[in-house]
XYZ file of C-alpha atoms in Angstrom:
329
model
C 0.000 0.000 0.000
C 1.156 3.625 -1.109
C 0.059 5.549 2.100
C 1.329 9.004 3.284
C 1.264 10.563 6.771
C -2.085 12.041 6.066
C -3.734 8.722 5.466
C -4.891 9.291 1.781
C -3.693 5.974 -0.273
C -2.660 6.119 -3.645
C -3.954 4.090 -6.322
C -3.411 6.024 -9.103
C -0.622 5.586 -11.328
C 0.490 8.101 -13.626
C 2.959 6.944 -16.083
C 4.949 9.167 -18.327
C 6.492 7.158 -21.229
C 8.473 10.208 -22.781
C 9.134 14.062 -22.673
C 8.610 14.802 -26.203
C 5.495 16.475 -28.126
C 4.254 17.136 -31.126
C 2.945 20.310 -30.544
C 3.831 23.544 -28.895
C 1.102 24.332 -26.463
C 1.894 27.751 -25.407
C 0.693 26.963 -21.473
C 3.408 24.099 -21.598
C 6.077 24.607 -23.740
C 8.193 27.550 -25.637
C 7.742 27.240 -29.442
C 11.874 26.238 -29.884
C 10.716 22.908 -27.334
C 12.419 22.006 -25.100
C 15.856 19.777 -24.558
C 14.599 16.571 -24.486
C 16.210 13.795 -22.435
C 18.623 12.053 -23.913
C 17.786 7.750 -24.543
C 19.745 6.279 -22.319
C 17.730 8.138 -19.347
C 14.500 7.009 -20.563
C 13.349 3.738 -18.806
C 13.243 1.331 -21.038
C 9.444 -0.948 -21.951
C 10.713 -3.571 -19.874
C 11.386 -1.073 -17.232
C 8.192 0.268 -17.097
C 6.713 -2.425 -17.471
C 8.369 -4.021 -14.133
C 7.979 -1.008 -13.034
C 3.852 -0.850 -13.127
C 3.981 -4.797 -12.039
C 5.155 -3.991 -8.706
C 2.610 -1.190 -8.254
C 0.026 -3.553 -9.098
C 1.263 -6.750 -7.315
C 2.975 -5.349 -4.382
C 1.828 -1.432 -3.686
C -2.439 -1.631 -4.336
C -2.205 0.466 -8.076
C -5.177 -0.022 -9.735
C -5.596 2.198 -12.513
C -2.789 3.122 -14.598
C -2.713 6.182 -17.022
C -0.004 6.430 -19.749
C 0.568 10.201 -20.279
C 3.645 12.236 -21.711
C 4.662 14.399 -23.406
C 2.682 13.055 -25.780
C 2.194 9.078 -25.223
C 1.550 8.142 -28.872
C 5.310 8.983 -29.860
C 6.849 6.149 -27.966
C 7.296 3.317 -30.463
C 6.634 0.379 -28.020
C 3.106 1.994 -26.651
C 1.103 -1.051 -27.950
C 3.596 -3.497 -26.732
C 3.293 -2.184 -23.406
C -0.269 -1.826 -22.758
C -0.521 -5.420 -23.830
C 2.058 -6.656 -21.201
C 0.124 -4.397 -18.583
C -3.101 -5.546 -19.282
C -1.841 -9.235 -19.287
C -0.391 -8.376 -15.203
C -2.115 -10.190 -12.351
C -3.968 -7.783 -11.027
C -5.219 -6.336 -14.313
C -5.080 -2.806 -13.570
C -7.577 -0.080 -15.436
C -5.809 1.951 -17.877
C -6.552 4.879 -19.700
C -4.106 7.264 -21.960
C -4.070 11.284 -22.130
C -2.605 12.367 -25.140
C -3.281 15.073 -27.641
C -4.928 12.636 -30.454
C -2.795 13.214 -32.909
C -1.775 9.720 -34.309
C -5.153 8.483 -32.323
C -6.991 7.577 -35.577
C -4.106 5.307 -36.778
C -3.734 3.578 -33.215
C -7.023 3.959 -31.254
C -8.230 0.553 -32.833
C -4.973 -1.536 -31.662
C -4.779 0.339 -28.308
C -8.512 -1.387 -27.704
C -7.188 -4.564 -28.947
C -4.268 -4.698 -26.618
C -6.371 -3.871 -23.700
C -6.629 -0.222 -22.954
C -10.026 1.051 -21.611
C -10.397 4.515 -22.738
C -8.828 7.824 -23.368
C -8.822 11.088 -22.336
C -7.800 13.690 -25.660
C -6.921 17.523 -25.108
C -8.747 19.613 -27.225
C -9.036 23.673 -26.251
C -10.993 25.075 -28.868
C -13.411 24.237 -32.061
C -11.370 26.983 -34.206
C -8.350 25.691 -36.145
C -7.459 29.540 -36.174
C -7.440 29.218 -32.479
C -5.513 26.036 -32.624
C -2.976 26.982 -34.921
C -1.890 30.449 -31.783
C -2.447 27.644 -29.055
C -0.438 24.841 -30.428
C 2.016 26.894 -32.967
C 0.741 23.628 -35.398
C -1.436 22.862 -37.948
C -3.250 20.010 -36.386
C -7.148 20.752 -35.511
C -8.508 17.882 -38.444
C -5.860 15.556 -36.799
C -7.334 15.744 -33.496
C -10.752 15.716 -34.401
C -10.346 12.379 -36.568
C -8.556 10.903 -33.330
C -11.133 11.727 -31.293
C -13.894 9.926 -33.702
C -11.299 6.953 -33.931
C -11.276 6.758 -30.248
C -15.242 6.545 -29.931
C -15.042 3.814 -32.897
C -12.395 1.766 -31.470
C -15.031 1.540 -27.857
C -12.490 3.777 -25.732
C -15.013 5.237 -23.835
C -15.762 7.156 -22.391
C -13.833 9.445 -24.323
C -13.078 12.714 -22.188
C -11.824 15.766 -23.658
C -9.659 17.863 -21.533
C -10.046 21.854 -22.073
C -7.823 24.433 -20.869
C -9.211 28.210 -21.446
C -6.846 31.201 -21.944
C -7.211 34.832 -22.244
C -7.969 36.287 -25.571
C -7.762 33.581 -27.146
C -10.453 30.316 -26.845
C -12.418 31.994 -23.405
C -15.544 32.776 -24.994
C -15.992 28.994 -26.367
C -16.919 27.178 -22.700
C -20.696 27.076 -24.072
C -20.118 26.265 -27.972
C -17.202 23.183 -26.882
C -20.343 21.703 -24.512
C -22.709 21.719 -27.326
C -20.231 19.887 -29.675
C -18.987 17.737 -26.442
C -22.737 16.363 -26.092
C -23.462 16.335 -30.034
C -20.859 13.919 -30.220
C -21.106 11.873 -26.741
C -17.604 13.295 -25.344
C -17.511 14.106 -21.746
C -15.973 17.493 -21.574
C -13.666 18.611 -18.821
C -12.475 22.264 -18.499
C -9.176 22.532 -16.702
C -7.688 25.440 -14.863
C -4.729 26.534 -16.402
C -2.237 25.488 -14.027
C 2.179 27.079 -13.532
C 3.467 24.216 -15.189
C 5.089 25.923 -18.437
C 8.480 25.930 -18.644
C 9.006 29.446 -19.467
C 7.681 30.314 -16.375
C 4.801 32.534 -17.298
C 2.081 31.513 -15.660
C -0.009 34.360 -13.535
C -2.604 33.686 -11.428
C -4.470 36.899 -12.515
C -4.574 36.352 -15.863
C -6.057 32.768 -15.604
C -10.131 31.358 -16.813
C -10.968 30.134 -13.518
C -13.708 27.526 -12.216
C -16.369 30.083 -11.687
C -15.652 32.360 -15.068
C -16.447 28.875 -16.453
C -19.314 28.045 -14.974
C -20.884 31.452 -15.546
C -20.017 31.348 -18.906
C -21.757 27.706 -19.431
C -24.879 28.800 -17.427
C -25.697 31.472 -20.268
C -26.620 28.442 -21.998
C -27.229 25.665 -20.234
C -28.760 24.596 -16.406
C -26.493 23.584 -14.219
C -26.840 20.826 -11.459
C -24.073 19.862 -9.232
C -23.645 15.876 -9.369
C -24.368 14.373 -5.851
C -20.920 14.479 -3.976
C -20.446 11.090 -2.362
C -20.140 10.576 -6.911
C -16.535 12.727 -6.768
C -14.660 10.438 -4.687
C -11.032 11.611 -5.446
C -11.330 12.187 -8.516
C -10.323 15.699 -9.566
C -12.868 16.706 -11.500
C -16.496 18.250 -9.879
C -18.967 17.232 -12.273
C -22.464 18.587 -13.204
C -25.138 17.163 -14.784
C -26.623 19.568 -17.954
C -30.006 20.560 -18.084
C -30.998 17.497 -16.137
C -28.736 14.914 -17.416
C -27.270 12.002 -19.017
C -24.529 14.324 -20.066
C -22.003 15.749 -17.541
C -19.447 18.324 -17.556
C -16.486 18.280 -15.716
C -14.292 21.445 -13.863
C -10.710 20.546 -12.681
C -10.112 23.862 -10.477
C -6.496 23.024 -9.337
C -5.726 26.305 -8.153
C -9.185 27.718 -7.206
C -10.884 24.966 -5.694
C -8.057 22.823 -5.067
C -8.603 18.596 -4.346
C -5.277 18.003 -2.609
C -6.922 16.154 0.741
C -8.495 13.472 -1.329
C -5.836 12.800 -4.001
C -4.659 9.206 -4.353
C -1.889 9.908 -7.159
C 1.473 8.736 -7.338
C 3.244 9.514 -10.420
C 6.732 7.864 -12.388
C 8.464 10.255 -14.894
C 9.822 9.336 -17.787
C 13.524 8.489 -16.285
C 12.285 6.847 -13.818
C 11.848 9.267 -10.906
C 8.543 9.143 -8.371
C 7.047 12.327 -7.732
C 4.038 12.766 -5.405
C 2.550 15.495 -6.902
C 2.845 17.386 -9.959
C 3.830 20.456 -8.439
C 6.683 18.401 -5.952
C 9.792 19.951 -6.143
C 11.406 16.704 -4.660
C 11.971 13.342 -6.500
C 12.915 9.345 -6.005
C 14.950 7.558 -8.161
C 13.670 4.221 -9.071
C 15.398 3.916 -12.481
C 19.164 3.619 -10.591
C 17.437 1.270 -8.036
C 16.247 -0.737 -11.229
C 19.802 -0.515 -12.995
C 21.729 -1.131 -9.959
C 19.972 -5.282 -9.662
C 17.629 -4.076 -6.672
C 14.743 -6.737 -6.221
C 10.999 -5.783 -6.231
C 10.620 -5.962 -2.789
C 13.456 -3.015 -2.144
C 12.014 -0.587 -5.112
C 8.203 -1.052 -3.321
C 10.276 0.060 -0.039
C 11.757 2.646 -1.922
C 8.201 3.750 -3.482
C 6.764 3.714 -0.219
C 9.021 6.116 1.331
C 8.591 8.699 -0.804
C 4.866 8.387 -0.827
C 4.968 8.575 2.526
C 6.810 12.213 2.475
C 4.040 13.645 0.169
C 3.370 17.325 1.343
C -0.581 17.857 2.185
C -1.195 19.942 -0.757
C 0.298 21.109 -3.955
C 0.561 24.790 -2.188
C -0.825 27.043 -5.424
C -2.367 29.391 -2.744
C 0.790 29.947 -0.415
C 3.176 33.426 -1.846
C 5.961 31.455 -1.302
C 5.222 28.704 -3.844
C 7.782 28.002 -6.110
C 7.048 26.637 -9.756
C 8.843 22.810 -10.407
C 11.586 23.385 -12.558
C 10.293 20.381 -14.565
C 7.766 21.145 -17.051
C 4.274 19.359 -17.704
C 5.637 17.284 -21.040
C 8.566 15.902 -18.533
C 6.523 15.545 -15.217
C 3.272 13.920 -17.224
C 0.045 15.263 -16.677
């Protein structure tokens, strides 16, 4: 069991499988990228894949999302959610990605075992794409996102982030096209994990700019709470329901006391939060010949450090020099 002094137990695994991205989303990365890490520090399939075995067998993990950087450039992604899914436990598992490449690979994903997927999407407008992402890419995602629904990886969530001048009036039209074509949509704060450090908390969409803007449209009724569990997003059903939408308000509203993350980067280091300025190193464990039993002890140790919240509303917070494509959202 992953548990920290504050009794919350993780069973969450994030899993980062590699730094790099296709595009240049302009809350996470500078338009030049970034320096990726070099090969050698990446952990290898089999290391992951060992890896995610003892989290399963030995530490309680039972749901496993494969996140980046962007997830669908790592060659052996297939290959590894087919070993996963063939662990005792089976662990859930679920990918974030941007969907580009989705509607080549959504259909052998489902074959090899995943469950679903969630896609980030921030605006209908490829104009609006083009100044987010500094790419070309709208049709792309789109045709992922059908793929995805196709293939059965569902439900297929569509994570939103809302900036300034640029996609903030859209909250209503991205629900209407969310329920037309039976995504659930998810608007997420934008959070200080770029890496050129830009981020101000006064010029960010937050939870309740989004819900106003949404209620100029639609009715709004918060889904019963005992629903949320720890999961980060508060949900509300629209005008009455089936369909939900989601809010992830990680700086206004945040969910720190009921998290039950735990999260490897892509060389191999444990972080228990994504805002942790501290980090374990399983991948020299790994290298060095340590057995499973030591690299749980080692994974339990750090969980058991984890800080009682992420700390977004103290002055004295202090951005991780890691940005999101290396830490893994």
């Amino acid at each position: 069991m992953l548990i920290d002094t504050y009794g919350r137990v993780a069973t969450d695994l994030r899993v980062s499988l590699t730094d790099r991205c296709n595009l240049r989303c302009t809350y996470c990365m500078p338009e030049e990228g970034l320096q990726w890490l070099a090969k050698p520090d990446l952990l290898s399939d089999d290391e992951i894949v060992r890896l995610i075995d003892i989290a399963v067998r030995l530490l309680g993990v039972e749901e496993v999302r494969f996140t980046g950087g962007e997830p669908l450039l790592r060659p052996g992604l297939v290959g590894i959610v087919e070993r996963v899914a063939a662990l005792a436990p089976r662990p859930r598992m679920s990918l974030t990605t941007n969907g580009i490449g989705l509607g080549r690979t959504a259909a052998a994903l489902k074959t090899a075992g995943l469950d679903r997927v969630n896609v980030s999407l921030d605006t209908l407008r490829p104009d609006a794409f083009k100044t987010l992402t500094r790419r070309d890419r709208h049709k792309d995602v789109l045709e992922g996102l059908l793929a995805a629904r196709a293939a059965g990886l569902t439900p297929v969530k569509v994570n939103t982030v809302l900036m300034p001048g640029l996609n903030e009036d859209e909250a209503p039209d991205l629900l209407a096209w969310a329920i037309a074509h039976d995504y659930e949509l998810r608007f997420i704060e934008q959070m200080p994990l770029d890496a050129q450090h830009g981020w101000k908390r006064e010029g960010m969409v937050t939870a309740g700019d989004i819900l106003a803007s949404l209620r100029t449209r639609f009715d709004l009724t918060p889904e019963d709470a005992g629903e949320r569990g720890s999961a980060p997003a508060e949900r509300w059903l629209v005008d009455g329901g089936p369909y939900r939408v989601g809010v992830i308000a990680s700086v206004t509203r945040p969910f720190c006391a009921a998290c039950d993350r735990t999260r490897l980067t892509a060389d191999g280091q444990i972080r228990t939060c994504l805002f942790a300025t501290e980090e374990t190193d399983l991948r020299g464990a790994l290298r060095s010949g340590a057995p499973d039993d030591e690299i749980a002890r080692l994974w339990r140790l750090a969980m058991w450090g984890k800080k009682a919240g992420a700390g977004l509303d103290d002055p004295s917070f202090v951005q991780p020099d890691r940005p999101m494509s290396a830490i893994g959202g």
